[in-house]
Amino acid sequence: MRSPRELTVPGGLLRDTIAVVLAGGQGTRLYPLTKHRAKPAVSFGGIYRIIDFTLSNCVNSGLRRILLLTQFKSFSLDRHLQQGWSILRHELGEFIIQLPPQQRMVRSWYEGTADAIFQNIYNLQEQRPKYTVVLSGDHVYLMDYAPMLATHVHNEADLTMAAIEVPRAEARRFGVMQVDENLRVVGFEEKPEDPRPIPGRDACVASMGVYVFTTETLVHRVLEDAKKPASDHDFGKNVIPGMINRDRVFAYPMPGQDDKRPYWRDIGTLDSYWEASLDLLKPDPPMNIYRRAWPIRTYHEQRPPALVDHDGSQSEPKVVNSILAKGTHVTSATVEWSILSTDAIVRSGAEVRESVLMNRVQVGRGVRVRRAIVDKDVNIPPGEEVGYDLDRDRRRFLVTENGIVVIPRGFVFG
Amino acid sequence: MARILVVDDEHALRLLYAHELTQEGHTVDTAESAEEGVAKVRANQYDVVILDIRMPGKDGLEALGEMLAERRNVKVIINSAYSTYKDNFMSWAAEEYVVKSTDLTELKEKVAEVISR
C-alpha cells in the first residue's frame, strides 16, 4: 500500500499539515461498550483501542501534528493517550493535543463534525497549517495519508475525500459521491435514499470521512455553515454538498494493501464491531496488522506472555484462528475464532467460539460462550451458557440484530 | 433603518460614529469594551455590530467569537486601525473588515451593504 512518497510528497508538505481527529463520538449504537468510555477508547483486537488505528496511520504517514477533539466520557481515552501516545516531541514541532470544547466560540458541546472545527478555528489560527487533514477516531483501517496529501496538492484541490467502493445495497449508510474521469467529485449526497451507482455497476463510491482540506477554504466554509441556524453543522450533510459546485473537490480512492481490496470499517454498531473483530482472525486477513512497516501502536501493559496449558483432564486445549493477548491463560479449553484480550482466562473444559473477550474476563470451567462480546472484568461462573439460548440471553443481556450477545462491563451473574 | 452597536474603547470615536451613523438614520448603541459589547449582544438584537479589535481586556476577535456564541447570525463589521488581523482566521467570521479612518465613507458603505444582505 505504501507508495513511494519520497518521490510524490513535496518537502515540508507534511510539516505544513495538521491532522484533526474527531474523537467525540458518543457511540450510542455501541452501548453498552460505550457506557464507561468514549467510542474511540473502546478496546479492539485484543490489545488496541479503536483510536490507535487512526493515530498510528497519522504517525506512520509522517503526520505528527495532531489535534484530537474529544468530548464525551474521555477519562479512559485521556489515560490511554497519556500511557500509550506520549511519544511525540514538542521540541520537533510534533504533538498530540487533546481539545475538549473550549466554548470560546460557542457555549455548547460540539454539535457536528463541522462545528467541532468551527469551535477550534482559534487553534487552527495558532498553527496556521496550509493543509488540514480531518479524520475520524472510530475507524479501523490502515492508510498512508501522505500520497493522498500529495494528490490533493497536485490537483490544486480545496477538498480531497478518501473514497472506497461499497455495494449499492449498503451505500445508504454512507456519503455517496459521483466522480468524473479525473476523479473530480461532481455530485455528493449524505446517506441517500436511492444511492447513485457507478455507471454500469452495482456499486457506489462512498466517502470514508477522511478529508484533506486546504485550510483557508475549510475555515471559510465552516464559518459560513456556522452562521446557518438550520444547519446540523455536519461535513457530510451540510458543508460538503455546498462545496461540490463551488470548490475543487476530488476523490482519492483508498489503495489496497498487498494487492487486496482496500479494507476500511466504521465501527458504528455492535454488529460491525464484532464483524471487524473477527476479520482479524481470517487466515489471510483483509487487514494485515502484522507488517513491521506499518506498526499499530498502543499502550502495552507489562504482562506475561499468553499461556495455553493442559491440566491433565480429558479435554485437550485447542486454540484455532484466535488472538491471545499477553497475560491470557487457556487451560484445557477450546477457543475458536475468538479474541482473548489481555489477562483473559478460559478454564478447563470451557468452549469459546466467535467471541470477543475483553481484558480480565474469566470464563469458568465448562462454560460455553458463542457469538458474544464480553466486556472487561466479567466473571462467567462454571456451567453457564452464553449465546446458545438467545431468548434466555435477551432477558439478561443486550442481543444485537445479528444475534450477538453483549455482556456489559462488571456484570455479575446471579 | 438599522440598529447598530459600536464597540470601541476610544470615547471620541464612539461619539463620532454614533453621530455620523445617527445622521444616516440609524439607531446607535455603544460599548466601551469587548465585555460590554458581548453583554449588549446578549441582551439586544442588532442589525450590525461595528467592532474594534485592539482594546484593553478582551480583544475584538475574542469578542467576535463570543458574540457568535450568543447569536449565530450576528453581523459584525471589524473596524480596526490595523489591517494585520485580516489574515487571522477569527476575523473571517466577520462580514466585513474596514481599516479605521476619520473618513467614514467606507464604513457607511459597508454598513449599508451588510444591512441589505
PDB file of C-alpha atoms in Angstrom, chain A residues 103-245:
ATOM      1  CA  GLN A 103     -16.536  27.081  24.498  1.00  0.00           C
ATOM      2  CA  ARG A 104     -14.683  30.005  23.068  1.00  0.00           C
ATOM      3  CA  MET A 105     -16.927  30.445  20.074  1.00  0.00           C
ATOM      4  CA  VAL A 106     -19.993  28.552  21.204  1.00  0.00           C
ATOM      5  CA  ARG A 107     -21.381  27.703  24.583  1.00  0.00           C
ATOM      6  CA  SER A 108     -22.260  24.154  23.789  1.00  0.00           C
ATOM      7  CA  TRP A 109     -20.620  20.826  23.091  1.00  0.00           C
ATOM      8  CA  TYR A 110     -19.588  20.031  19.556  1.00  0.00           C
ATOM      9  CA  GLU A 111     -22.821  19.765  17.606  1.00  0.00           C
ATOM     10  CA  GLY A 112     -21.494  18.199  14.438  1.00  0.00           C
ATOM     11  CA  THR A 113     -18.232  17.474  12.697  1.00  0.00           C
ATOM     12  CA  ALA A 114     -18.061  20.904  11.071  1.00  0.00           C
ATOM     13  CA  ASP A 115     -18.969  22.555  14.367  1.00  0.00           C
ATOM     14  CA  ALA A 116     -16.020  20.815  16.025  1.00  0.00           C
ATOM     15  CA  ILE A 117     -13.731  22.501  13.505  1.00  0.00           C
ATOM     16  CA  PHE A 118     -15.567  25.810  13.881  1.00  0.00           C
ATOM     17  CA  GLN A 119     -15.062  25.772  17.624  1.00  0.00           C
ATOM     18  CA  ASN A 120     -11.360  25.188  17.085  1.00  0.00           C
ATOM     19  CA  ILE A 121     -10.689  27.838  14.484  1.00  0.00           C
ATOM     20  CA  TYR A 122      -8.650  29.605  17.118  1.00  0.00           C
ATOM     21  CA  ASN A 123      -6.354  26.580  17.317  1.00  0.00           C
ATOM     22  CA  LEU A 124      -6.036  26.387  13.553  1.00  0.00           C
ATOM     23  CA  GLN A 125      -5.101  30.070  13.592  1.00  0.00           C
ATOM     24  CA  GLU A 126      -2.403  29.354  16.169  1.00  0.00           C
ATOM     25  CA  GLN A 127      -0.934  26.621  13.966  1.00  0.00           C
ATOM     26  CA  ARG A 128      -1.761  28.081  10.544  1.00  0.00           C
ATOM     27  CA  PRO A 129      -1.257  24.831   8.639  1.00  0.00           C
ATOM     28  CA  LYS A 130      -1.574  25.100   4.880  1.00  0.00           C
ATOM     29  CA  TYR A 131      -3.499  21.829   4.821  1.00  0.00           C
ATOM     30  CA  THR A 132      -5.765  20.222   7.369  1.00  0.00           C
ATOM     31  CA  VAL A 133      -6.466  16.514   7.377  1.00  0.00           C
ATOM     32  CA  VAL A 134      -9.765  15.759   9.102  1.00  0.00           C
ATOM     33  CA  LEU A 135     -10.051  12.216  10.399  1.00  0.00           C
ATOM     34  CA  SER A 136     -12.375  10.172  12.500  1.00  0.00           C
ATOM     35  CA  GLY A 137     -11.260   8.489  15.698  1.00  0.00           C
ATOM     36  CA  ASP A 138     -13.547   5.488  15.313  1.00  0.00           C
ATOM     37  CA  HIS A 139     -12.481   3.900  12.054  1.00  0.00           C
ATOM     38  CA  VAL A 140     -10.406   0.770  11.639  1.00  0.00           C
ATOM     39  CA  TYR A 141      -8.126   0.754   8.594  1.00  0.00           C
ATOM     40  CA  LEU A 142      -4.510   1.114   7.568  1.00  0.00           C
ATOM     41  CA  MET A 143      -3.772   4.026   5.296  1.00  0.00           C
ATOM     42  CA  ASP A 144      -0.882   6.227   4.307  1.00  0.00           C
ATOM     43  CA  TYR A 145      -2.199   9.782   4.189  1.00  0.00           C
ATOM     44  CA  ALA A 146       0.950  11.182   2.544  1.00  0.00           C
ATOM     45  CA  PRO A 147       0.151  10.173  -1.053  1.00  0.00           C
ATOM     46  CA  MET A 148      -3.388  11.460  -0.554  1.00  0.00           C
ATOM     47  CA  LEU A 149      -1.990  14.788   0.542  1.00  0.00           C
ATOM     48  CA  ALA A 150       0.360  14.856  -2.436  1.00  0.00           C
ATOM     49  CA  THR A 151      -2.588  14.153  -4.746  1.00  0.00           C
ATOM     50  CA  HIS A 152      -4.537  16.973  -3.107  1.00  0.00           C
ATOM     51  CA  VAL A 153      -1.691  19.399  -3.789  1.00  0.00           C
ATOM     52  CA  HIS A 154      -1.201  18.097  -7.321  1.00  0.00           C
ATOM     53  CA  ASN A 155      -4.899  18.630  -8.093  1.00  0.00           C
ATOM     54  CA  GLU A 156      -4.826  22.095  -6.515  1.00  0.00           C
ATOM     55  CA  ALA A 157      -7.868  20.857  -4.677  1.00  0.00           C
ATOM     56  CA  ASP A 158      -9.819  22.565  -1.915  1.00  0.00           C
ATOM     57  CA  LEU A 159     -11.023  19.240  -0.588  1.00  0.00           C
ATOM     58  CA  THR A 160      -9.969  15.669  -1.251  1.00  0.00           C
ATOM     59  CA  MET A 161     -12.136  12.873   0.134  1.00  0.00           C
ATOM     60  CA  ALA A 162     -10.830   9.366   0.597  1.00  0.00           C
ATOM     61  CA  ALA A 163     -13.206   7.005  -1.152  1.00  0.00           C
ATOM     62  CA  ILE A 164     -13.991   3.340  -1.166  1.00  0.00           C
ATOM     63  CA  GLU A 165     -16.323   1.230  -3.263  1.00  0.00           C
ATOM     64  CA  VAL A 166     -19.269  -0.258  -1.441  1.00  0.00           C
ATOM     65  CA  PRO A 167     -22.089  -2.486  -2.687  1.00  0.00           C
ATOM     66  CA  ARG A 168     -25.059  -0.378  -3.694  1.00  0.00           C
ATOM     67  CA  ALA A 169     -27.254  -2.164  -1.152  1.00  0.00           C
ATOM     68  CA  GLU A 170     -25.057  -0.859   1.685  1.00  0.00           C
ATOM     69  CA  ALA A 171     -24.432   2.603   0.303  1.00  0.00           C
ATOM     70  CA  ARG A 172     -27.290   4.261   2.140  1.00  0.00           C
ATOM     71  CA  ARG A 173     -25.221   4.328   5.305  1.00  0.00           C
ATOM     72  CA  PHE A 174     -22.541   6.492   3.687  1.00  0.00           C
ATOM     73  CA  GLY A 175     -21.878   9.723   1.898  1.00  0.00           C
ATOM     74  CA  VAL A 176     -22.098   8.724  -1.762  1.00  0.00           C
ATOM     75  CA  MET A 177     -20.279  10.634  -4.488  1.00  0.00           C
ATOM     76  CA  GLN A 178     -20.162  10.763  -8.249  1.00  0.00           C
ATOM     77  CA  VAL A 179     -16.846  11.460  -9.921  1.00  0.00           C
ATOM     78  CA  ASP A 180     -15.697  12.369 -13.418  1.00  0.00           C
ATOM     79  CA  GLU A 181     -12.783  10.773 -15.282  1.00  0.00           C
ATOM     80  CA  ASN A 182     -10.288  12.915 -13.379  1.00  0.00           C
ATOM     81  CA  LEU A 183     -11.821  11.847 -10.059  1.00  0.00           C
ATOM     82  CA  ARG A 184     -13.248  15.288  -9.567  1.00  0.00           C
ATOM     83  CA  VAL A 185     -16.365  14.976  -7.458  1.00  0.00           C
ATOM     84  CA  VAL A 186     -19.402  16.184  -9.382  1.00  0.00           C
ATOM     85  CA  GLY A 187     -22.117  15.007  -7.007  1.00  0.00           C
ATOM     86  CA  PHE A 188     -22.393  14.175  -3.333  1.00  0.00           C
ATOM     87  CA  GLU A 189     -25.213  13.091  -1.107  1.00  0.00           C
ATOM     88  CA  GLU A 190     -25.040  12.044   2.528  1.00  0.00           C
ATOM     89  CA  LYS A 191     -26.886   8.817   3.346  1.00  0.00           C
ATOM     90  CA  PRO A 192     -29.030   8.910   0.177  1.00  0.00           C
ATOM     91  CA  GLU A 193     -32.340   7.063  -0.013  1.00  0.00           C
ATOM     92  CA  ASP A 194     -31.507   5.894  -3.501  1.00  0.00           C
ATOM     93  CA  PRO A 195     -27.722   5.917  -3.912  1.00  0.00           C
ATOM     94  CA  ARG A 196     -26.461   6.628  -7.420  1.00  0.00           C
ATOM     95  CA  PRO A 197     -24.222   3.773  -8.528  1.00  0.00           C
ATOM     96  CA  ILE A 198     -21.023   3.848 -10.533  1.00  0.00           C
ATOM     97  CA  PRO A 199     -22.325   3.766 -14.155  1.00  0.00           C
ATOM     98  CA  GLY A 200     -22.891   0.186 -15.230  1.00  0.00           C
ATOM     99  CA  ARG A 201     -22.095  -1.269 -11.822  1.00  0.00           C
ATOM    100  CA  ASP A 202     -23.979  -2.323  -8.734  1.00  0.00           C
ATOM    101  CA  ALA A 203     -21.568  -0.423  -6.510  1.00  0.00           C
ATOM    102  CA  CYS A 204     -21.200   3.132  -5.266  1.00  0.00           C
ATOM    103  CA  VAL A 205     -18.297   5.375  -4.343  1.00  0.00           C
ATOM    104  CA  ALA A 206     -18.549   6.095  -0.625  1.00  0.00           C
ATOM    105  CA  SER A 207     -16.783   8.738   1.408  1.00  0.00           C
ATOM    106  CA  MET A 208     -14.715   7.334   4.261  1.00  0.00           C
ATOM    107  CA  GLY A 209     -14.922  10.532   6.287  1.00  0.00           C
ATOM    108  CA  VAL A 210     -11.213  11.075   5.672  1.00  0.00           C
ATOM    109  CA  TYR A 211     -10.699  14.564   4.314  1.00  0.00           C
ATOM    110  CA  VAL A 212      -7.782  16.687   3.194  1.00  0.00           C
ATOM    111  CA  PHE A 213      -8.738  20.354   3.167  1.00  0.00           C
ATOM    112  CA  THR A 214      -6.818  23.388   2.091  1.00  0.00           C
ATOM    113  CA  THR A 215      -7.109  25.130   5.435  1.00  0.00           C
ATOM    114  CA  GLU A 216      -8.248  28.521   4.164  1.00  0.00           C
ATOM    115  CA  THR A 217     -11.156  27.000   2.255  1.00  0.00           C
ATOM    116  CA  LEU A 218     -12.005  24.858   5.266  1.00  0.00           C
ATOM    117  CA  VAL A 219     -12.186  27.911   7.510  1.00  0.00           C
ATOM    118  CA  HIS A 220     -14.345  29.876   5.068  1.00  0.00           C
ATOM    119  CA  ARG A 221     -16.803  27.045   4.547  1.00  0.00           C
ATOM    120  CA  VAL A 222     -17.040  26.149   8.210  1.00  0.00           C
ATOM    121  CA  LEU A 223     -17.647  29.789   9.173  1.00  0.00           C
ATOM    122  CA  GLU A 224     -20.375  30.095   6.569  1.00  0.00           C
ATOM    123  CA  ASP A 225     -22.002  26.951   7.861  1.00  0.00           C
ATOM    124  CA  ALA A 226     -21.691  28.051  11.476  1.00  0.00           C
ATOM    125  CA  LYS A 227     -23.870  31.071  10.760  1.00  0.00           C
ATOM    126  CA  LYS A 228     -26.707  28.995   9.365  1.00  0.00           C
ATOM    127  CA  PRO A 229     -29.024  28.291  12.282  1.00  0.00           C
ATOM    128  CA  ALA A 230     -30.825  25.491  10.442  1.00  0.00           C
ATOM    129  CA  SER A 231     -27.618  23.578   9.718  1.00  0.00           C
ATOM    130  CA  ASP A 232     -26.641  20.410  11.605  1.00  0.00           C
ATOM    131  CA  HIS A 233     -23.045  21.629  11.197  1.00  0.00           C
ATOM    132  CA  ASP A 234     -22.007  18.319   9.727  1.00  0.00           C
ATOM    133  CA  PHE A 235     -19.455  17.942   6.923  1.00  0.00           C
ATOM    134  CA  GLY A 236     -21.322  15.214   5.075  1.00  0.00           C
ATOM    135  CA  LYS A 237     -24.786  16.661   5.465  1.00  0.00           C
ATOM    136  CA  ASN A 238     -24.170  20.389   5.217  1.00  0.00           C
ATOM    137  CA  VAL A 239     -20.690  21.540   4.254  1.00  0.00           C
ATOM    138  CA  ILE A 240     -19.530  19.180   1.511  1.00  0.00           C
ATOM    139  CA  PRO A 241     -22.694  19.220  -0.648  1.00  0.00           C
ATOM    140  CA  GLY A 242     -22.333  23.004  -0.858  1.00  0.00           C
ATOM    141  CA  MET A 243     -18.708  22.755  -1.955  1.00  0.00           C
ATOM    142  CA  ILE A 244     -19.175  20.477  -4.957  1.00  0.00           C
ATOM    143  CA  ASN A 245     -20.165  23.152  -7.483  1.00  0.00           C
TER     144      ASN A 245
END
